Amino acid sequence: MTQPPGADPRPLTGEPLSIDLLNTRWIDGDGPHDLLDSLSGLAVWLDSPPVREHLGPDPAPTADRATLDRLLLARRALDALAATAVRHDPATPEDADRLNEVLAHGRIRRTLGPDGTPESVVEVDEPSWRPAWYAAENWLRLAVDRPDRIRPCANDACVLHFHDVSKNGTRRWCSMAGCGNRAKAQRHYARRSGA
């Protein structure tokens, strides 16, 4: 893997892998950004904690064109599924097919280890499928666990998503430091100005 050119520039990190992949696009005061618009951005993403945590001790994926293309395929599938989740609609067959296309390139092989404990090994068709497959598989886990907790930021100008793990499930913003504070400031200004 090539060395990343710097720190991860994204405003929201630390979400589950599938949502972290969705959040490789964001908007700020400088306009829209896409971390996956280059191989150097891919290297930054591959080196991020959610990716390293999910991919485990296997050799790091290569920041090459094949890995990037497969991640973009997974991100398009997740974009469509996130849009239906927001509306609380079931996935369309086309959206499911997109995710299943990624999932078809990997599998979990379960065996019984020599000491009698179950073992699970992820196998992918080619190493370049591994990050995309893990992101797609992570979406399945989130969708089974609490699909209603996969949410977009309540700021209409924000394109980020999050997995609400708050106790009462009322999180609205990608971050209180960013969009949450802006919304509070706008409400405060509106009250003070009588608008």
PDB file of C-alpha atoms in Angstrom:
ATOM      1  CA  MET A   1       0.000   0.000   0.000  1.00  0.00           C
ATOM      2  CA  THR A   2       1.293   3.457  -0.815  1.00  0.00           C
ATOM      3  CA  GLN A   3       1.794   5.848   2.072  1.00  0.00           C
ATOM      4  CA  PRO A   4      -1.174   8.195   2.506  1.00  0.00           C
ATOM      5  CA  PRO A   5      -0.418  11.837   1.787  1.00  0.00           C
ATOM      6  CA  GLY A   6      -1.777  12.951   5.170  1.00  0.00           C
ATOM      7  CA  ALA A   7      -4.420  12.586   7.794  1.00  0.00           C
ATOM      8  CA  ASP A   8      -7.973  11.563   6.979  1.00  0.00           C
ATOM      9  CA  PRO A   9      -9.714  14.842   6.020  1.00  0.00           C
ATOM     10  CA  ARG A  10     -13.274  13.626   6.533  1.00  0.00           C
ATOM     11  CA  PRO A  11     -15.423  15.363   9.145  1.00  0.00           C
ATOM     12  CA  LEU A  12     -16.976  12.104  10.412  1.00  0.00           C
ATOM     13  CA  THR A  13     -15.034   8.920  10.996  1.00  0.00           C
ATOM     14  CA  GLY A  14     -15.418   6.014  13.369  1.00  0.00           C
ATOM     15  CA  GLU A  15     -18.742   4.752  12.037  1.00  0.00           C
ATOM     16  CA  PRO A  16     -19.249   1.093  11.109  1.00  0.00           C
ATOM     17  CA  LEU A  17     -17.385   0.119   7.943  1.00  0.00           C
ATOM     18  CA  SER A  18     -20.337   0.297   5.531  1.00  0.00           C
ATOM     19  CA  ILE A  19     -21.329   3.759   6.753  1.00  0.00           C
ATOM     20  CA  ASP A  20     -17.713   4.841   6.824  1.00  0.00           C
ATOM     21  CA  LEU A  21     -17.576   3.943   3.121  1.00  0.00           C
ATOM     22  CA  LEU A  22     -20.694   6.055   2.471  1.00  0.00           C
ATOM     23  CA  ASN A  23     -19.022   8.919   4.318  1.00  0.00           C
ATOM     24  CA  THR A  24     -16.112   9.051   1.885  1.00  0.00           C
ATOM     25  CA  ARG A  25     -18.181  11.837   0.294  1.00  0.00           C
ATOM     26  CA  TRP A  26     -18.977  14.986   2.238  1.00  0.00           C
ATOM     27  CA  ILE A  27     -19.756  18.679   1.815  1.00  0.00           C
ATOM     28  CA  ASP A  28     -18.167  21.538   3.717  1.00  0.00           C
ATOM     29  CA  GLY A  29     -17.603  25.261   3.250  1.00  0.00           C
ATOM     30  CA  ASP A  30     -15.315  24.525   0.295  1.00  0.00           C
ATOM     31  CA  GLY A  31     -17.968  22.439  -1.479  1.00  0.00           C
ATOM     32  CA  PRO A  32     -18.307  18.723  -2.178  1.00  0.00           C
ATOM     33  CA  HIS A  33     -15.426  16.296  -1.607  1.00  0.00           C
ATOM     34  CA  ASP A  34     -14.855  12.655  -2.480  1.00  0.00           C
ATOM     35  CA  LEU A  35     -12.025  10.828  -0.737  1.00  0.00           C
ATOM     36  CA  LEU A  36     -12.267   8.030  -3.313  1.00  0.00           C
ATOM     37  CA  ASP A  37     -11.627  10.259  -6.309  1.00  0.00           C
ATOM     38  CA  SER A  38      -7.968   9.175  -6.359  1.00  0.00           C
ATOM     39  CA  LEU A  39      -5.689   6.318  -5.406  1.00  0.00           C
ATOM     40  CA  SER A  40      -4.071   8.493  -2.729  1.00  0.00           C
ATOM     41  CA  GLY A  41      -7.519   9.049  -1.168  1.00  0.00           C
ATOM     42  CA  LEU A  42      -8.121   5.308  -1.336  1.00  0.00           C
ATOM     43  CA  ALA A  43      -4.831   4.793   0.545  1.00  0.00           C
ATOM     44  CA  VAL A  44      -6.046   7.174   3.267  1.00  0.00           C
ATOM     45  CA  TRP A  45      -9.328   5.263   3.566  1.00  0.00           C
ATOM     46  CA  LEU A  46      -7.627   1.858   3.614  1.00  0.00           C
ATOM     47  CA  ASP A  47      -5.409   3.094   6.451  1.00  0.00           C
ATOM     48  CA  SER A  48      -8.350   4.395   8.531  1.00  0.00           C
ATOM     49  CA  PRO A  49      -9.194   2.647  11.841  1.00  0.00           C
ATOM     50  CA  PRO A  50     -12.612   1.245  10.747  1.00  0.00           C
ATOM     51  CA  VAL A  51     -11.036  -0.399   7.723  1.00  0.00           C
ATOM     52  CA  ARG A  52      -8.024  -1.771   9.580  1.00  0.00           C
ATOM     53  CA  GLU A  53     -10.316  -3.079  12.344  1.00  0.00           C
ATOM     54  CA  HIS A  54     -12.603  -4.932   9.935  1.00  0.00           C
ATOM     55  CA  LEU A  55      -9.956  -6.315   7.631  1.00  0.00           C
ATOM     56  CA  GLY A  56      -7.978  -7.701  10.533  1.00  0.00           C
ATOM     57  CA  PRO A  57      -4.437  -8.998  10.538  1.00  0.00           C
ATOM     58  CA  ASP A  58      -4.371 -10.067   6.886  1.00  0.00           C
ATOM     59  CA  PRO A  59      -1.989  -8.120   4.676  1.00  0.00           C
ATOM     60  CA  ALA A  60      -3.227  -4.606   3.972  1.00  0.00           C
ATOM     61  CA  PRO A  61      -5.132  -4.241   0.696  1.00  0.00           C
ATOM     62  CA  THR A  62      -3.370  -2.516  -2.138  1.00  0.00           C
ATOM     63  CA  ALA A  63      -4.482   0.994  -3.065  1.00  0.00           C
ATOM     64  CA  ASP A  64      -4.835   0.176  -6.745  1.00  0.00           C
ATOM     65  CA  ARG A  65      -7.413   0.749  -9.470  1.00  0.00           C
ATOM     66  CA  ALA A  66      -9.090  -2.657  -9.059  1.00  0.00           C
ATOM     67  CA  THR A  67      -9.656  -2.120  -5.320  1.00  0.00           C
ATOM     68  CA  LEU A  68     -10.962   1.398  -5.967  1.00  0.00           C
ATOM     69  CA  ASP A  69     -13.365   0.267  -8.695  1.00  0.00           C
ATOM     70  CA  ARG A  70     -14.771  -2.464  -6.467  1.00  0.00           C
ATOM     71  CA  LEU A  71     -15.180  -0.075  -3.542  1.00  0.00           C
ATOM     72  CA  LEU A  72     -17.029   2.396  -5.765  1.00  0.00           C
ATOM     73  CA  LEU A  73     -19.347  -0.416  -6.840  1.00  0.00           C
ATOM     74  CA  ALA A  74     -20.038  -1.208  -3.183  1.00  0.00           C
ATOM     75  CA  ARG A  75     -20.556   2.471  -2.340  1.00  0.00           C
ATOM     76  CA  ARG A  76     -23.129   2.875  -5.148  1.00  0.00           C
ATOM     77  CA  ALA A  77     -25.009  -0.139  -3.787  1.00  0.00           C
ATOM     78  CA  LEU A  78     -24.875   1.216  -0.235  1.00  0.00           C
ATOM     79  CA  ASP A  79     -26.012   4.674  -1.404  1.00  0.00           C
ATOM     80  CA  ALA A  80     -29.153   3.165  -2.890  1.00  0.00           C
ATOM     81  CA  LEU A  81     -29.827   1.030   0.170  1.00  0.00           C
ATOM     82  CA  ALA A  82     -29.281   3.953   2.539  1.00  0.00           C
ATOM     83  CA  ALA A  83     -31.816   5.999   0.572  1.00  0.00           C
ATOM     84  CA  THR A  84     -34.464   3.289   0.947  1.00  0.00           C
ATOM     85  CA  ALA A  85     -33.604   2.818   4.645  1.00  0.00           C
ATOM     86  CA  VAL A  86     -34.218   6.538   5.263  1.00  0.00           C
ATOM     87  CA  ARG A  87     -37.718   6.196   3.818  1.00  0.00           C
ATOM     88  CA  HIS A  88     -38.215   2.938   5.774  1.00  0.00           C
ATOM     89  CA  ASP A  89     -38.873   1.210   2.471  1.00  0.00           C
ATOM     90  CA  PRO A  90     -37.702  -2.294   1.654  1.00  0.00           C
ATOM     91  CA  ALA A  91     -34.784  -2.576  -0.731  1.00  0.00           C
ATOM     92  CA  THR A  92     -35.771  -2.782  -4.370  1.00  0.00           C
ATOM     93  CA  PRO A  93     -34.680  -5.898  -6.253  1.00  0.00           C
ATOM     94  CA  GLU A  94     -32.236  -3.745  -8.246  1.00  0.00           C
ATOM     95  CA  ASP A  95     -30.668  -2.324  -5.068  1.00  0.00           C
ATOM     96  CA  ALA A  96     -30.398  -5.795  -3.561  1.00  0.00           C
ATOM     97  CA  ASP A  97     -28.805  -7.080  -6.769  1.00  0.00           C
ATOM     98  CA  ARG A  98     -26.138  -4.353  -6.606  1.00  0.00           C
ATOM     99  CA  LEU A  99     -25.129  -5.354  -3.092  1.00  0.00           C
ATOM    100  CA  ASN A 100     -25.386  -9.051  -3.905  1.00  0.00           C
ATOM    101  CA  GLU A 101     -23.037  -8.498  -6.850  1.00  0.00           C
ATOM    102  CA  VAL A 102     -20.362  -7.406  -4.371  1.00  0.00           C
ATOM    103  CA  LEU A 103     -21.213 -10.142  -1.867  1.00  0.00           C
ATOM    104  CA  ALA A 104     -20.937 -12.802  -4.589  1.00  0.00           C
ATOM    105  CA  HIS A 105     -17.157 -12.261  -4.626  1.00  0.00           C
ATOM    106  CA  GLY A 106     -16.617 -13.494  -1.087  1.00  0.00           C
ATOM    107  CA  ARG A 107     -17.860 -15.898   1.517  1.00  0.00           C
ATOM    108  CA  ILE A 108     -17.390 -16.903   5.128  1.00  0.00           C
ATOM    109  CA  ARG A 109     -16.015 -20.412   5.514  1.00  0.00           C
ATOM    110  CA  ARG A 110     -16.784 -21.930   8.891  1.00  0.00           C
ATOM    111  CA  THR A 111     -14.765 -24.805  10.256  1.00  0.00           C
ATOM    112  CA  LEU A 112     -14.140 -26.526  13.537  1.00  0.00           C
ATOM    113  CA  GLY A 113     -10.629 -25.796  14.727  1.00  0.00           C
ATOM    114  CA  PRO A 114      -8.224 -28.447  16.020  1.00  0.00           C
ATOM    115  CA  ASP A 115      -9.060 -27.540  19.607  1.00  0.00           C
ATOM    116  CA  GLY A 116     -12.811 -27.899  18.969  1.00  0.00           C
ATOM    117  CA  THR A 117     -13.637 -24.197  18.724  1.00  0.00           C
ATOM    118  CA  PRO A 118     -15.513 -22.820  15.707  1.00  0.00           C
ATOM    119  CA  GLU A 119     -13.482 -20.725  13.289  1.00  0.00           C
ATOM    120  CA  SER A 120     -14.608 -18.375  10.541  1.00  0.00           C
ATOM    121  CA  VAL A 121     -12.429 -17.402   7.603  1.00  0.00           C
ATOM    122  CA  VAL A 122     -13.379 -14.855   4.953  1.00  0.00           C
ATOM    123  CA  GLU A 123     -12.434 -15.900   1.445  1.00  0.00           C
ATOM    124  CA  VAL A 124     -12.669 -13.535  -1.531  1.00  0.00           C
ATOM    125  CA  ASP A 125     -12.206 -14.172  -5.232  1.00  0.00           C
ATOM    126  CA  GLU A 126      -9.328 -11.676  -5.416  1.00  0.00           C
ATOM    127  CA  PRO A 127      -7.683  -9.519  -2.727  1.00  0.00           C
ATOM    128  CA  SER A 128      -9.029  -6.372  -4.404  1.00  0.00           C
ATOM    129  CA  TRP A 129     -12.576  -7.487  -3.455  1.00  0.00           C
ATOM    130  CA  ARG A 130     -11.821  -7.715   0.263  1.00  0.00           C
ATOM    131  CA  PRO A 131     -12.577  -4.100   1.383  1.00  0.00           C
ATOM    132  CA  ALA A 132     -15.736  -3.893  -0.743  1.00  0.00           C
ATOM    133  CA  TRP A 133     -16.939  -7.309   0.424  1.00  0.00           C
ATOM    134  CA  TYR A 134     -16.364  -6.459   4.093  1.00  0.00           C
ATOM    135  CA  ALA A 135     -18.277  -3.172   3.692  1.00  0.00           C
ATOM    136  CA  ALA A 136     -21.212  -4.982   2.034  1.00  0.00           C
ATOM    137  CA  GLU A 137     -21.210  -7.704   4.695  1.00  0.00           C
ATOM    138  CA  ASN A 138     -21.120  -5.044   7.425  1.00  0.00           C
ATOM    139  CA  TRP A 139     -24.248  -3.440   5.936  1.00  0.00           C
ATOM    140  CA  LEU A 140     -26.026  -6.789   6.255  1.00  0.00           C
ATOM    141  CA  ARG A 141     -25.125  -6.953   9.932  1.00  0.00           C
ATOM    142  CA  LEU A 142     -26.417  -3.418  10.559  1.00  0.00           C
ATOM    143  CA  ALA A 143     -29.594  -4.088   8.581  1.00  0.00           C
ATOM    144  CA  VAL A 144     -30.324  -7.209  10.620  1.00  0.00           C
ATOM    145  CA  ASP A 145     -29.454  -5.614  13.956  1.00  0.00           C
ATOM    146  CA  ARG A 146     -31.229  -2.229  13.834  1.00  0.00           C
ATOM    147  CA  PRO A 147     -31.981  -0.931  10.338  1.00  0.00           C
ATOM    148  CA  ASP A 148     -33.879   2.018  11.828  1.00  0.00           C
ATOM    149  CA  ARG A 149     -30.634   3.217  13.396  1.00  0.00           C
ATOM    150  CA  ILE A 150     -28.951   3.796  10.006  1.00  0.00           C
ATOM    151  CA  ARG A 151     -29.641   7.472   9.413  1.00  0.00           C
ATOM    152  CA  PRO A 152     -28.657  10.501   7.388  1.00  0.00           C
ATOM    153  CA  CYS A 153     -27.690  13.696   9.170  1.00  0.00           C
ATOM    154  CA  ALA A 154     -30.765  15.887   9.845  1.00  0.00           C
ATOM    155  CA  ASN A 155     -28.976  18.828   8.196  1.00  0.00           C
ATOM    156  CA  ASP A 156     -30.425  18.909   4.665  1.00  0.00           C
ATOM    157  CA  ALA A 157     -27.132  20.296   3.333  1.00  0.00           C
ATOM    158  CA  CYS A 158     -25.130  17.401   4.800  1.00  0.00           C
ATOM    159  CA  VAL A 159     -24.666  14.082   2.971  1.00  0.00           C
ATOM    160  CA  LEU A 160     -23.161  12.127   5.872  1.00  0.00           C
ATOM    161  CA  HIS A 161     -24.731   9.082   7.528  1.00  0.00           C
ATOM    162  CA  PHE A 162     -24.355   7.551  10.955  1.00  0.00           C
ATOM    163  CA  HIS A 163     -25.360   4.486  12.940  1.00  0.00           C
ATOM    164  CA  ASP A 164     -27.258   5.712  16.000  1.00  0.00           C
ATOM    165  CA  VAL A 165     -25.991   3.787  19.001  1.00  0.00           C
ATOM    166  CA  SER A 166     -27.415   6.212  21.559  1.00  0.00           C
ATOM    167  CA  LYS A 167     -29.432   4.603  24.326  1.00  0.00           C
ATOM    168  CA  ASN A 168     -32.721   6.275  23.381  1.00  0.00           C
ATOM    169  CA  GLY A 169     -32.100   6.289  19.621  1.00  0.00           C
ATOM    170  CA  THR A 170     -32.669  10.007  19.104  1.00  0.00           C
ATOM    171  CA  ARG A 171     -29.411  11.098  17.506  1.00  0.00           C
ATOM    172  CA  ARG A 172     -30.116  13.538  14.646  1.00  0.00           C
ATOM    173  CA  TRP A 173     -26.778  14.968  13.552  1.00  0.00           C
ATOM    174  CA  CYS A 174     -23.626  13.526  12.055  1.00  0.00           C
ATOM    175  CA  SER A 175     -21.853  15.398  14.852  1.00  0.00           C
ATOM    176  CA  MET A 176     -22.916  17.876  17.499  1.00  0.00           C
ATOM    177  CA  ALA A 177     -19.693  19.803  16.924  1.00  0.00           C
ATOM    178  CA  GLY A 178     -20.582  20.398  13.278  1.00  0.00           C
ATOM    179  CA  CYS A 179     -24.147  20.176  12.040  1.00  0.00           C
ATOM    180  CA  GLY A 180     -25.699  20.046  15.519  1.00  0.00           C
ATOM    181  CA  ASN A 181     -24.029  23.283  16.615  1.00  0.00           C
ATOM    182  CA  ARG A 182     -24.964  25.013  13.351  1.00  0.00           C
ATOM    183  CA  ALA A 183     -28.607  24.065  13.854  1.00  0.00           C
ATOM    184  CA  LYS A 184     -28.553  25.290  17.460  1.00  0.00           C
ATOM    185  CA  ALA A 185     -26.937  28.562  16.384  1.00  0.00           C
ATOM    186  CA  GLN A 186     -29.537  29.055  13.631  1.00  0.00           C
ATOM    187  CA  ARG A 187     -32.405  28.445  16.087  1.00  0.00           C
ATOM    188  CA  HIS A 188     -30.815  30.856  18.587  1.00  0.00           C
ATOM    189  CA  TYR A 189     -30.381  33.532  15.931  1.00  0.00           C
ATOM    190  CA  ALA A 190     -33.981  33.078  14.753  1.00  0.00           C
ATOM    191  CA  ARG A 191     -35.298  33.485  18.322  1.00  0.00           C
ATOM    192  CA  ARG A 192     -33.154  36.561  19.020  1.00  0.00           C
ATOM    193  CA  SER A 193     -34.002  38.255  15.732  1.00  0.00           C
ATOM    194  CA  GLY A 194     -37.690  37.436  16.052  1.00  0.00           C
ATOM    195  CA  ALA A 195     -37.715  35.610  12.727  1.00  0.00           C
TER     196      ALA A 195
END
